[in-house]
PDB file of C-alpha atoms and ligand atoms in Angstrom:
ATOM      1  CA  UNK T   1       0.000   0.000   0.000  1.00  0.00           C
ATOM      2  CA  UNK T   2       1.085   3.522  -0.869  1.00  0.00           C
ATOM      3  CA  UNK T   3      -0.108   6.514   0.971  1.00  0.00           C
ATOM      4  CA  UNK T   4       0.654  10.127   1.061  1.00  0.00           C
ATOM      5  CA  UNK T   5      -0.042  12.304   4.112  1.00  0.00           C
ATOM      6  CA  UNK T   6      -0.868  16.010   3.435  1.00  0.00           C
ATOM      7  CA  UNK T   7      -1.268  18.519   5.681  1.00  0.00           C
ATOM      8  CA  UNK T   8      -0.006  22.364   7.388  1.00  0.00           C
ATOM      9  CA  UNK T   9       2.864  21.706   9.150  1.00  0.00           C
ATOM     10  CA  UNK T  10       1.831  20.646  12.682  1.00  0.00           C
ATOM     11  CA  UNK T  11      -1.818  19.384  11.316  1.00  0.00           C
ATOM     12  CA  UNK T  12      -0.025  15.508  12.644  1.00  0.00           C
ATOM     13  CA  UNK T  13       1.908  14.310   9.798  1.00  0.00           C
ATOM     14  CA  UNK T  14       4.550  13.123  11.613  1.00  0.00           C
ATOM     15  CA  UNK T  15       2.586  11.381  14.423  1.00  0.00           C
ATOM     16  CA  UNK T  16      -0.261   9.752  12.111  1.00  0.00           C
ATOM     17  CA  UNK T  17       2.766   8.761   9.511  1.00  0.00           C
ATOM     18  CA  UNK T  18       4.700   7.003  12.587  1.00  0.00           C
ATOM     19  CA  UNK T  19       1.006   5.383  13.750  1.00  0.00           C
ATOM     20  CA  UNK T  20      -0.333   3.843  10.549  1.00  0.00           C
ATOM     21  CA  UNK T  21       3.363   2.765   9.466  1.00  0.00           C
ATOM     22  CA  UNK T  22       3.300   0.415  12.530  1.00  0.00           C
ATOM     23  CA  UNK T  23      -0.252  -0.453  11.846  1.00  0.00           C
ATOM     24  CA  UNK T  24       0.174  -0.889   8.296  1.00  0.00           C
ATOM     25  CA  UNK T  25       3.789  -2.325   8.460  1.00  0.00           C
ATOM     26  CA  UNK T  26       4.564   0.154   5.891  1.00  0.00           C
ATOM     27  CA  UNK T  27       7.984   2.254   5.691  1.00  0.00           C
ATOM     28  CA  UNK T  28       7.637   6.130   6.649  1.00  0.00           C
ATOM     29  CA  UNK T  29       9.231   8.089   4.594  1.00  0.00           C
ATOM     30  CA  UNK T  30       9.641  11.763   5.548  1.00  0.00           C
ATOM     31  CA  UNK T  31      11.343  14.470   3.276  1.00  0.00           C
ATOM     32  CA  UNK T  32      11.687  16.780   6.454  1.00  0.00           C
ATOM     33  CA  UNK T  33      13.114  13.802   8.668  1.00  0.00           C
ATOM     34  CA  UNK T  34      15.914  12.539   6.203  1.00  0.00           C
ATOM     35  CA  UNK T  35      16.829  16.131   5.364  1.00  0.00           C
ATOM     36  CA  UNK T  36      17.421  17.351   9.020  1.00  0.00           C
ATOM     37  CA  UNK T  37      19.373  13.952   9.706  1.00  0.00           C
ATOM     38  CA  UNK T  38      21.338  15.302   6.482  1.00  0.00           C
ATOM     39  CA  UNK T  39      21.839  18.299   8.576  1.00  0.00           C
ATOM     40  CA  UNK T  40      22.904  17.072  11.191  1.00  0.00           C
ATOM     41  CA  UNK T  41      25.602  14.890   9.543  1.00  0.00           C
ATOM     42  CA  UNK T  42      26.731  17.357   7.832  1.00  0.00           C
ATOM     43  CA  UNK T  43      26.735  16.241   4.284  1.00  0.00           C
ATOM     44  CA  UNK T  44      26.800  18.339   1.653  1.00  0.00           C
ATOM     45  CA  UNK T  45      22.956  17.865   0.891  1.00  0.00           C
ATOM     46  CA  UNK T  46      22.713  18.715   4.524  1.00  0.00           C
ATOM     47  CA  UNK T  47      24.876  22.247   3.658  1.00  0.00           C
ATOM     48  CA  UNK T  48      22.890  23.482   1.134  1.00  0.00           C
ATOM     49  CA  UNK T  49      19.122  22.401   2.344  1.00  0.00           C
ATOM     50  CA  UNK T  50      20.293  24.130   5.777  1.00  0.00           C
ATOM     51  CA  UNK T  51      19.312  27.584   4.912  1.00  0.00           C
ATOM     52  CA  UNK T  52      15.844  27.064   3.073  1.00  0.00           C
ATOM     53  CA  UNK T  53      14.928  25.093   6.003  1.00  0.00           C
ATOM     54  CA  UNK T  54      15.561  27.561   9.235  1.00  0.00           C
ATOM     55  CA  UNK T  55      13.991  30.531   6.920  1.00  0.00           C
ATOM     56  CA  UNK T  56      10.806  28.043   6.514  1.00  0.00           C
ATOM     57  CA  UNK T  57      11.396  27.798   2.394  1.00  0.00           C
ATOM     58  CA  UNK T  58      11.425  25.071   0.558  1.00  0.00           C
ATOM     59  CA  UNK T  59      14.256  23.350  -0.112  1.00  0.00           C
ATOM     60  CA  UNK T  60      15.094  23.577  -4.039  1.00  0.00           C
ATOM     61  CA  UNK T  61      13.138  20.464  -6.059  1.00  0.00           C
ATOM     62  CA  UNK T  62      16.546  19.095  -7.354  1.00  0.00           C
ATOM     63  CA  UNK T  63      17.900  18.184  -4.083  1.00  0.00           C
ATOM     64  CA  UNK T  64      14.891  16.556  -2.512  1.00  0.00           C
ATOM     65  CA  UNK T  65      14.423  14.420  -5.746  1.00  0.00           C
ATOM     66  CA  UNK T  66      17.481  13.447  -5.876  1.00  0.00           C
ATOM     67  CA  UNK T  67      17.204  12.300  -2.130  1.00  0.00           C
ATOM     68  CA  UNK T  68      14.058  10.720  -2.370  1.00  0.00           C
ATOM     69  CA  UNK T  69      14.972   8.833  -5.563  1.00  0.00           C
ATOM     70  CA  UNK T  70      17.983   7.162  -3.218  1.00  0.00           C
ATOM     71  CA  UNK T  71      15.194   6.486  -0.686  1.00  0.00           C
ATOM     72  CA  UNK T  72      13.251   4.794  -3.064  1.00  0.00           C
ATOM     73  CA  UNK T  73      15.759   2.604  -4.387  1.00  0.00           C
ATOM     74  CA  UNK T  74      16.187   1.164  -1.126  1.00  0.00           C
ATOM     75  CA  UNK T  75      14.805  -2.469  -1.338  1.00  0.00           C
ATOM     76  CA  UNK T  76      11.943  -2.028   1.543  1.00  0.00           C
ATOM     77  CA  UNK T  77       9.831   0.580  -0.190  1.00  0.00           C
ATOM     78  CA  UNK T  78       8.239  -1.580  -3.063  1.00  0.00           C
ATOM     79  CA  UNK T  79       5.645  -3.705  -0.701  1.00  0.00           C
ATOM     80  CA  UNK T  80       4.450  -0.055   0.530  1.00  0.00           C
ATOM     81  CA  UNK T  81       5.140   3.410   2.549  1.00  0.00           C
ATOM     82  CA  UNK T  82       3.783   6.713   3.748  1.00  0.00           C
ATOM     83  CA  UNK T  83       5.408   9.554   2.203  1.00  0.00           C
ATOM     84  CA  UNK T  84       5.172  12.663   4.513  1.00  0.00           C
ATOM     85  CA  UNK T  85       5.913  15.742   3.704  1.00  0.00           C
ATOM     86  CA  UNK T  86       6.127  14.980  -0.305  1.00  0.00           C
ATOM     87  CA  UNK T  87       4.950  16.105  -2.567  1.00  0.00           C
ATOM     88  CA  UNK T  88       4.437  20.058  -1.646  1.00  0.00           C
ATOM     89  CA  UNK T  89       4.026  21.261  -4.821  1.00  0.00           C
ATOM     90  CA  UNK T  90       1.767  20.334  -8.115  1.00  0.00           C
ATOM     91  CA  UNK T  91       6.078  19.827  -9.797  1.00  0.00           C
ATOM     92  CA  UNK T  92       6.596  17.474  -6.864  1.00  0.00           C
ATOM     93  CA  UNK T  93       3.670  15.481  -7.406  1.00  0.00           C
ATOM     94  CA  UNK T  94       4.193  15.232 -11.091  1.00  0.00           C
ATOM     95  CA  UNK T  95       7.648  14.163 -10.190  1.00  0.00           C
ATOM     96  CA  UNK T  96       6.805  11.615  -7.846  1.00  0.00           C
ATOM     97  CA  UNK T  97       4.598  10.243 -10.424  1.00  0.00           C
ATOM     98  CA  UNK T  98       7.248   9.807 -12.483  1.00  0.00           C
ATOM     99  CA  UNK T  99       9.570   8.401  -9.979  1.00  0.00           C
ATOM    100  CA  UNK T 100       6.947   5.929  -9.149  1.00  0.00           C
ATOM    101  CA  UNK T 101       5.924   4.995 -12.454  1.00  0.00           C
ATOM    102  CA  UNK T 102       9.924   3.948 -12.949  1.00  0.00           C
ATOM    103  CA  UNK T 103       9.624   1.893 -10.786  1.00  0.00           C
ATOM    104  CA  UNK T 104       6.322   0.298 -11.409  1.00  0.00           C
ATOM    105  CA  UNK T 105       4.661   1.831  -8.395  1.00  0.00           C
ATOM    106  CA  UNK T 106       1.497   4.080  -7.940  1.00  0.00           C
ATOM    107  CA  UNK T 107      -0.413   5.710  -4.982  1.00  0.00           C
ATOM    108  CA  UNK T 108      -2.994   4.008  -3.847  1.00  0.00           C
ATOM    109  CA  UNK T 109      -4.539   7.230  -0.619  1.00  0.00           C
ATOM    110  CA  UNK T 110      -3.752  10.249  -0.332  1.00  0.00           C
ATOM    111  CA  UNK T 111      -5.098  11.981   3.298  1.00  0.00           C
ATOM    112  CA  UNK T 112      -5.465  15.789   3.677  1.00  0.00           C
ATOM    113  CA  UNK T 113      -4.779  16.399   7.366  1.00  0.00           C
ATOM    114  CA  UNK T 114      -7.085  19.536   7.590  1.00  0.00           C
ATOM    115  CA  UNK T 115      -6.254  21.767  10.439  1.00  0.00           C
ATOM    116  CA  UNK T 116      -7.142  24.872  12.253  1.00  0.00           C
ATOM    117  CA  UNK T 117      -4.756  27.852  12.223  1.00  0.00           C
ATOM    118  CA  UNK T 118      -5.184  28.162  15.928  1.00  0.00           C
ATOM    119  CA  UNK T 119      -4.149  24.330  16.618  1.00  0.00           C
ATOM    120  CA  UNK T 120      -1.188  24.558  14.697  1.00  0.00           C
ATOM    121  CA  UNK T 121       0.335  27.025  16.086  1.00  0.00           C
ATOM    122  CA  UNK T 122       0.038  25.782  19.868  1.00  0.00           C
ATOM    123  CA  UNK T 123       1.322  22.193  18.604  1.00  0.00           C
ATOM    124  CA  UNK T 124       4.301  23.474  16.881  1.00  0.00           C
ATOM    125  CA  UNK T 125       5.929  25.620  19.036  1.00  0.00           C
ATOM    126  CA  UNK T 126       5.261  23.535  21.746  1.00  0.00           C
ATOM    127  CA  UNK T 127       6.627  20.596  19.858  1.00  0.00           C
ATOM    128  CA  UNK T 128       9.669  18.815  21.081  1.00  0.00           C
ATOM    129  CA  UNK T 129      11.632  16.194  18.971  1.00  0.00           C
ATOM    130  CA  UNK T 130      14.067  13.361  20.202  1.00  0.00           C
ATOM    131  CA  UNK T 131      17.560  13.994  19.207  1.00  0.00           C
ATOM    132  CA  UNK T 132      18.149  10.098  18.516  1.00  0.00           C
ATOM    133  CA  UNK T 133      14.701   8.448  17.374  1.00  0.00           C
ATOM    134  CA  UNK T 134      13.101  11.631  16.699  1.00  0.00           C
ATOM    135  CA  UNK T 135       9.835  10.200  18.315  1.00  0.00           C
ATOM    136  CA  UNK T 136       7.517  13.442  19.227  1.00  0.00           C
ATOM    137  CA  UNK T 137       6.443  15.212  22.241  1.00  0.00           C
ATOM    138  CA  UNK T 138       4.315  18.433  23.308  1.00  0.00           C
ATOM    139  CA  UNK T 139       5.189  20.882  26.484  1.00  0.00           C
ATOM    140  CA  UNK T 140       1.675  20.234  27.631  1.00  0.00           C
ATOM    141  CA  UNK T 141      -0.204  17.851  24.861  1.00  0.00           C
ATOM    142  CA  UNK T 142       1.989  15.016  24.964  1.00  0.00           C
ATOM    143  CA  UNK T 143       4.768  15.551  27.738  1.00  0.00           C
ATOM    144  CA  UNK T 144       7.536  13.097  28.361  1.00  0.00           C
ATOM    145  CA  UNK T 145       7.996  11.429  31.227  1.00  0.00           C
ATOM    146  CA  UNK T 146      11.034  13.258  32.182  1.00  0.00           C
ATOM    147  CA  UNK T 147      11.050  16.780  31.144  1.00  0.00           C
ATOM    148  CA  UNK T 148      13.555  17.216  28.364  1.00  0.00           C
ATOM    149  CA  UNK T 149      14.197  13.106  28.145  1.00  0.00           C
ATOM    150  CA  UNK T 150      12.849  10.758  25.516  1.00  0.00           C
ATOM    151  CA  UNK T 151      10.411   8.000  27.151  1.00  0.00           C
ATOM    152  CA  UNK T 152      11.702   5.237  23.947  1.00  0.00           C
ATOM    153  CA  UNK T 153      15.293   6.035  24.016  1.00  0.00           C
ATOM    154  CA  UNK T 154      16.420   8.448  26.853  1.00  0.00           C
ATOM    155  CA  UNK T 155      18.363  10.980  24.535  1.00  0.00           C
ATOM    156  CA  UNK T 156      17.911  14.501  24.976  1.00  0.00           C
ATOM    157  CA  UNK T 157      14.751  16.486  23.351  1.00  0.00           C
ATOM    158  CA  UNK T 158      15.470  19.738  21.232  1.00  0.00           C
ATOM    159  CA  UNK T 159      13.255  22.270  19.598  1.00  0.00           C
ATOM    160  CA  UNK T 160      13.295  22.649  15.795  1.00  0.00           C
ATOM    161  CA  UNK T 161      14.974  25.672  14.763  1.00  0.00           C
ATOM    162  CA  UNK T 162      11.941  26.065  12.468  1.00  0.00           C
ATOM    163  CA  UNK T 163       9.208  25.980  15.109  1.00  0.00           C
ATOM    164  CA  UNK T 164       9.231  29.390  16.561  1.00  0.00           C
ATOM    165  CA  UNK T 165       6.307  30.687  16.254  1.00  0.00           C
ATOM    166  CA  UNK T 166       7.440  33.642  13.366  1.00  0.00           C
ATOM    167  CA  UNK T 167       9.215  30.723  11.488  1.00  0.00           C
ATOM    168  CA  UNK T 168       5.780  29.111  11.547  1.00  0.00           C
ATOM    169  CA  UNK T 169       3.554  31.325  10.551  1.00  0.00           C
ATOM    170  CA  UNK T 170       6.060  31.784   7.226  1.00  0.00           C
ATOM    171  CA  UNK T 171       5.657  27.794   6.716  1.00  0.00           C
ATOM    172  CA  UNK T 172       1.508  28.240   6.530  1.00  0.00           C
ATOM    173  CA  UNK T 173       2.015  30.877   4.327  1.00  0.00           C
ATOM    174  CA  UNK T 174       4.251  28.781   2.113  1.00  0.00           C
ATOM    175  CA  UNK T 175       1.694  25.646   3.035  1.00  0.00           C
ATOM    176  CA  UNK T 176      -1.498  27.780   1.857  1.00  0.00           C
ATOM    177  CA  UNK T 177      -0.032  28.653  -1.469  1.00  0.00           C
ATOM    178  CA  UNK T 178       0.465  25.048  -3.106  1.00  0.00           C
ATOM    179  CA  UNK T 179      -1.997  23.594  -1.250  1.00  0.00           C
ATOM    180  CA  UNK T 180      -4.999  23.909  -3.238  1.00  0.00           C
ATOM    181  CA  UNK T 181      -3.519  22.889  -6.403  1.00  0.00           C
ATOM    182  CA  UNK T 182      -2.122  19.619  -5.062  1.00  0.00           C
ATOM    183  CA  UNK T 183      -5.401  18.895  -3.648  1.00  0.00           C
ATOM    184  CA  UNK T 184      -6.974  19.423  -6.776  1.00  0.00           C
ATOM    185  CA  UNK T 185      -4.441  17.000  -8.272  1.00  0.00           C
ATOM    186  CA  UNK T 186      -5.203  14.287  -5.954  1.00  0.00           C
ATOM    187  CA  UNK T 187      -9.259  15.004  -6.180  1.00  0.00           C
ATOM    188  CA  UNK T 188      -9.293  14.531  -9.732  1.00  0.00           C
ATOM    189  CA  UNK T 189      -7.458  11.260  -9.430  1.00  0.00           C
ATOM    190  CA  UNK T 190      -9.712   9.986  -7.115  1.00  0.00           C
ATOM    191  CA  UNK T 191      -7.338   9.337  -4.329  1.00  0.00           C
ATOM    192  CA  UNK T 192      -7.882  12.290  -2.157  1.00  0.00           C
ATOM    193  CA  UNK T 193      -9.534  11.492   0.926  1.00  0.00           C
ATOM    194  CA  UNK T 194      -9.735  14.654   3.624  1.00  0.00           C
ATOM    195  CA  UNK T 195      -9.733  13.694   7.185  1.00  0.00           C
ATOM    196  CA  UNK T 196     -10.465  16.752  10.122  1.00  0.00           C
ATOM    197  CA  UNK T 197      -6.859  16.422  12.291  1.00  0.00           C
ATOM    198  CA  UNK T 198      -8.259  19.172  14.695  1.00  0.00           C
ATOM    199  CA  UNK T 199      -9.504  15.569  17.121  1.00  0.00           C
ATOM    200  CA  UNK T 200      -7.412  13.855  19.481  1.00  0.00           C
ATOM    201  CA  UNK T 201      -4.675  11.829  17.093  1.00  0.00           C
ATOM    202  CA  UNK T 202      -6.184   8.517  18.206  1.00  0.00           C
ATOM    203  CA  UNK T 203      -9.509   9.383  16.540  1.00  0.00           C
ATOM    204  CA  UNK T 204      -7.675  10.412  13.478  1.00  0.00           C
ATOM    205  CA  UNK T 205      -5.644   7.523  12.829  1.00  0.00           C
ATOM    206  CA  UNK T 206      -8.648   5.078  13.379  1.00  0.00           C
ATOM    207  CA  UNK T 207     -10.773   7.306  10.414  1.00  0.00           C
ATOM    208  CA  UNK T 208      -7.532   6.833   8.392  1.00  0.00           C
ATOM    209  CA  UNK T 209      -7.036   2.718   9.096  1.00  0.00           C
ATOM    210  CA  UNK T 210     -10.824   2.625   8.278  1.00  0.00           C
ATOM    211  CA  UNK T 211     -11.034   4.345   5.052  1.00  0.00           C
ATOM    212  CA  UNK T 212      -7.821   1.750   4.444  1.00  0.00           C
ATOM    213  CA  UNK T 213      -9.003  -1.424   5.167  1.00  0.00           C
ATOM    214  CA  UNK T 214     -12.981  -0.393   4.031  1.00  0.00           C
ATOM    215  CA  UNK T 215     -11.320   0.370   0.346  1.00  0.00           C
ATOM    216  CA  UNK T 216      -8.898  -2.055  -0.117  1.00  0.00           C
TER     217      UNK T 216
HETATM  218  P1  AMP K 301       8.764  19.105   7.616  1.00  0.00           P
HETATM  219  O1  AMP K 301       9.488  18.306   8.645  1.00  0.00           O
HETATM  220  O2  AMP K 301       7.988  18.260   6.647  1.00  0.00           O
HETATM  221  O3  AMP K 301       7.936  20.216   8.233  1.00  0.00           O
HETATM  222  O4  AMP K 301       9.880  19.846   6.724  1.00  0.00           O
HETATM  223  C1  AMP K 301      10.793  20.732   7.319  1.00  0.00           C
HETATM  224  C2  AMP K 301      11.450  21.581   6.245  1.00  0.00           C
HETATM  225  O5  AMP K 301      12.172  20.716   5.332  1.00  0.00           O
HETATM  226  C3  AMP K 301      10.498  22.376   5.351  1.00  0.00           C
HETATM  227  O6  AMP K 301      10.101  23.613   5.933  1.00  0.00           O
HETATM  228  C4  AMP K 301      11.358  22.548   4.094  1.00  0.00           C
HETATM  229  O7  AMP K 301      12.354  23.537   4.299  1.00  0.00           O
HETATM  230  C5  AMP K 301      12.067  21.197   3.988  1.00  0.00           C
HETATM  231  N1  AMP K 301      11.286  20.225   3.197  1.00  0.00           N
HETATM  232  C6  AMP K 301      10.698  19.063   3.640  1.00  0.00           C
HETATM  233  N2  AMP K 301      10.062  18.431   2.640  1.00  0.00           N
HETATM  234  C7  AMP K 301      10.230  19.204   1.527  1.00  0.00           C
HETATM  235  C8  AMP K 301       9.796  19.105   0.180  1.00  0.00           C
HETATM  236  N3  AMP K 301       9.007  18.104  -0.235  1.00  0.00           N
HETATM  237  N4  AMP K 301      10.176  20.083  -0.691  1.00  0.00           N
HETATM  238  C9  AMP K 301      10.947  21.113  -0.292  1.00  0.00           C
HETATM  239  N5  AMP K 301      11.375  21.288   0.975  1.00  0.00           N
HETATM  240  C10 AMP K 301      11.031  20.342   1.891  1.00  0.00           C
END
């Protein structure tokens, strides 16, 4: 199964993506994810995504294709992933088509994540990532049991340099633009299936596994 996650930044991505690939036994694949570990190793992908990414941009298409082609090559993503945080654009859809079609793959869901400006706000700049397994926490959604400590792995959580709450609002703006378009995309293709990610993430990822399993 092949599933794309759409969404704002902070309308759950990440969390649902981590959810339904246990459920699903799928492989997550996130754009954001594998370009901050870039970062963080310091390759030279990492160098030149670095800027884009702390002024909220998006990182150039050639670079992120080029990544995501290497991901895809990678022998676990043929019996089926979730791909958050790709496509962003109508050119990145397009291109994953492509991508896909090269390798005799095709989408089978795509979920619009549909949240409130208000909600996204409060989850992202209280959001707090794991520096090793990069599970998620919340200040006061979703707290760890140890301030500052991962619950799965004990490393130390950090705060995206991106999720101040100026950096954010950029990233919406950015979000809002392409949005519609890629929506569009997906609606004609009659894979888009929208999905309110305002609730509690439980309730979301039980309408997503149901549309799933109902449709398959
Ligand atoms: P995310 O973790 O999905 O919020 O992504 C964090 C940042 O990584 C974004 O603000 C972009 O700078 C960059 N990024 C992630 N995915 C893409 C993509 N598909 N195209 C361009 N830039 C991306």
């Amino acid at each position: 199964m092949k599933i794309i996650l759409l969404g704002a930044p902070g309308a759950g991505k990440g969390t649902q993506a981590k959810k339904l690939a246990e459920k699903l036994r799928l492989v997550h694949i996130s754009t954001g994810d594998i370009l901050r570990e870039n970062v963080k190793n310091k390759t030279s992908l990492g160098a030149e995504a670095r800027a884009y990414m702390e002024k909220g941009a998006l990182v150039p298409d050639a670079l992120v294709e080029r990544m995501l082609e290497a991901r895809f090559d990678k022998s676990d993503t043929p019996a089926g992933f979730i791909l958050d945080g790709y496509p962003r654009t109508i050119a990145q859809a397009r291109t994953l088509e492509g991508m896909l079609a090269a390798r005799q793959m095709e989408v089978d869901f795509v979920f619009d994540l549909q949240a409130s400006e208000a909600v996204i706000i409060q989850r992202l700049t209280g959001r707090r990532v794991c520096s090793q397994c990069n599970a998620n926490y919340h200040v006061t959604n979703m707290p760890p049991r140890v301030a500052g400590i991962c619950d799965k792995c004990g490393s130390s959580l950090y705060q995206r340099v991106d999720d101040n709450e100026e950096t954010v609002k950029k990233r919406l703006q950015v979000y809002k633009q392409e949005v519609a378009s890629l929506i569009d995309y997906y609606a004609q293709k009659q894979k888009l299936y929208s999905v309110s990610a305002d609730q509690d993430a439980s309730v979301v990822l039980d309408q997503i596994v149901d549309l799933v399993t109902s449709r398959k």
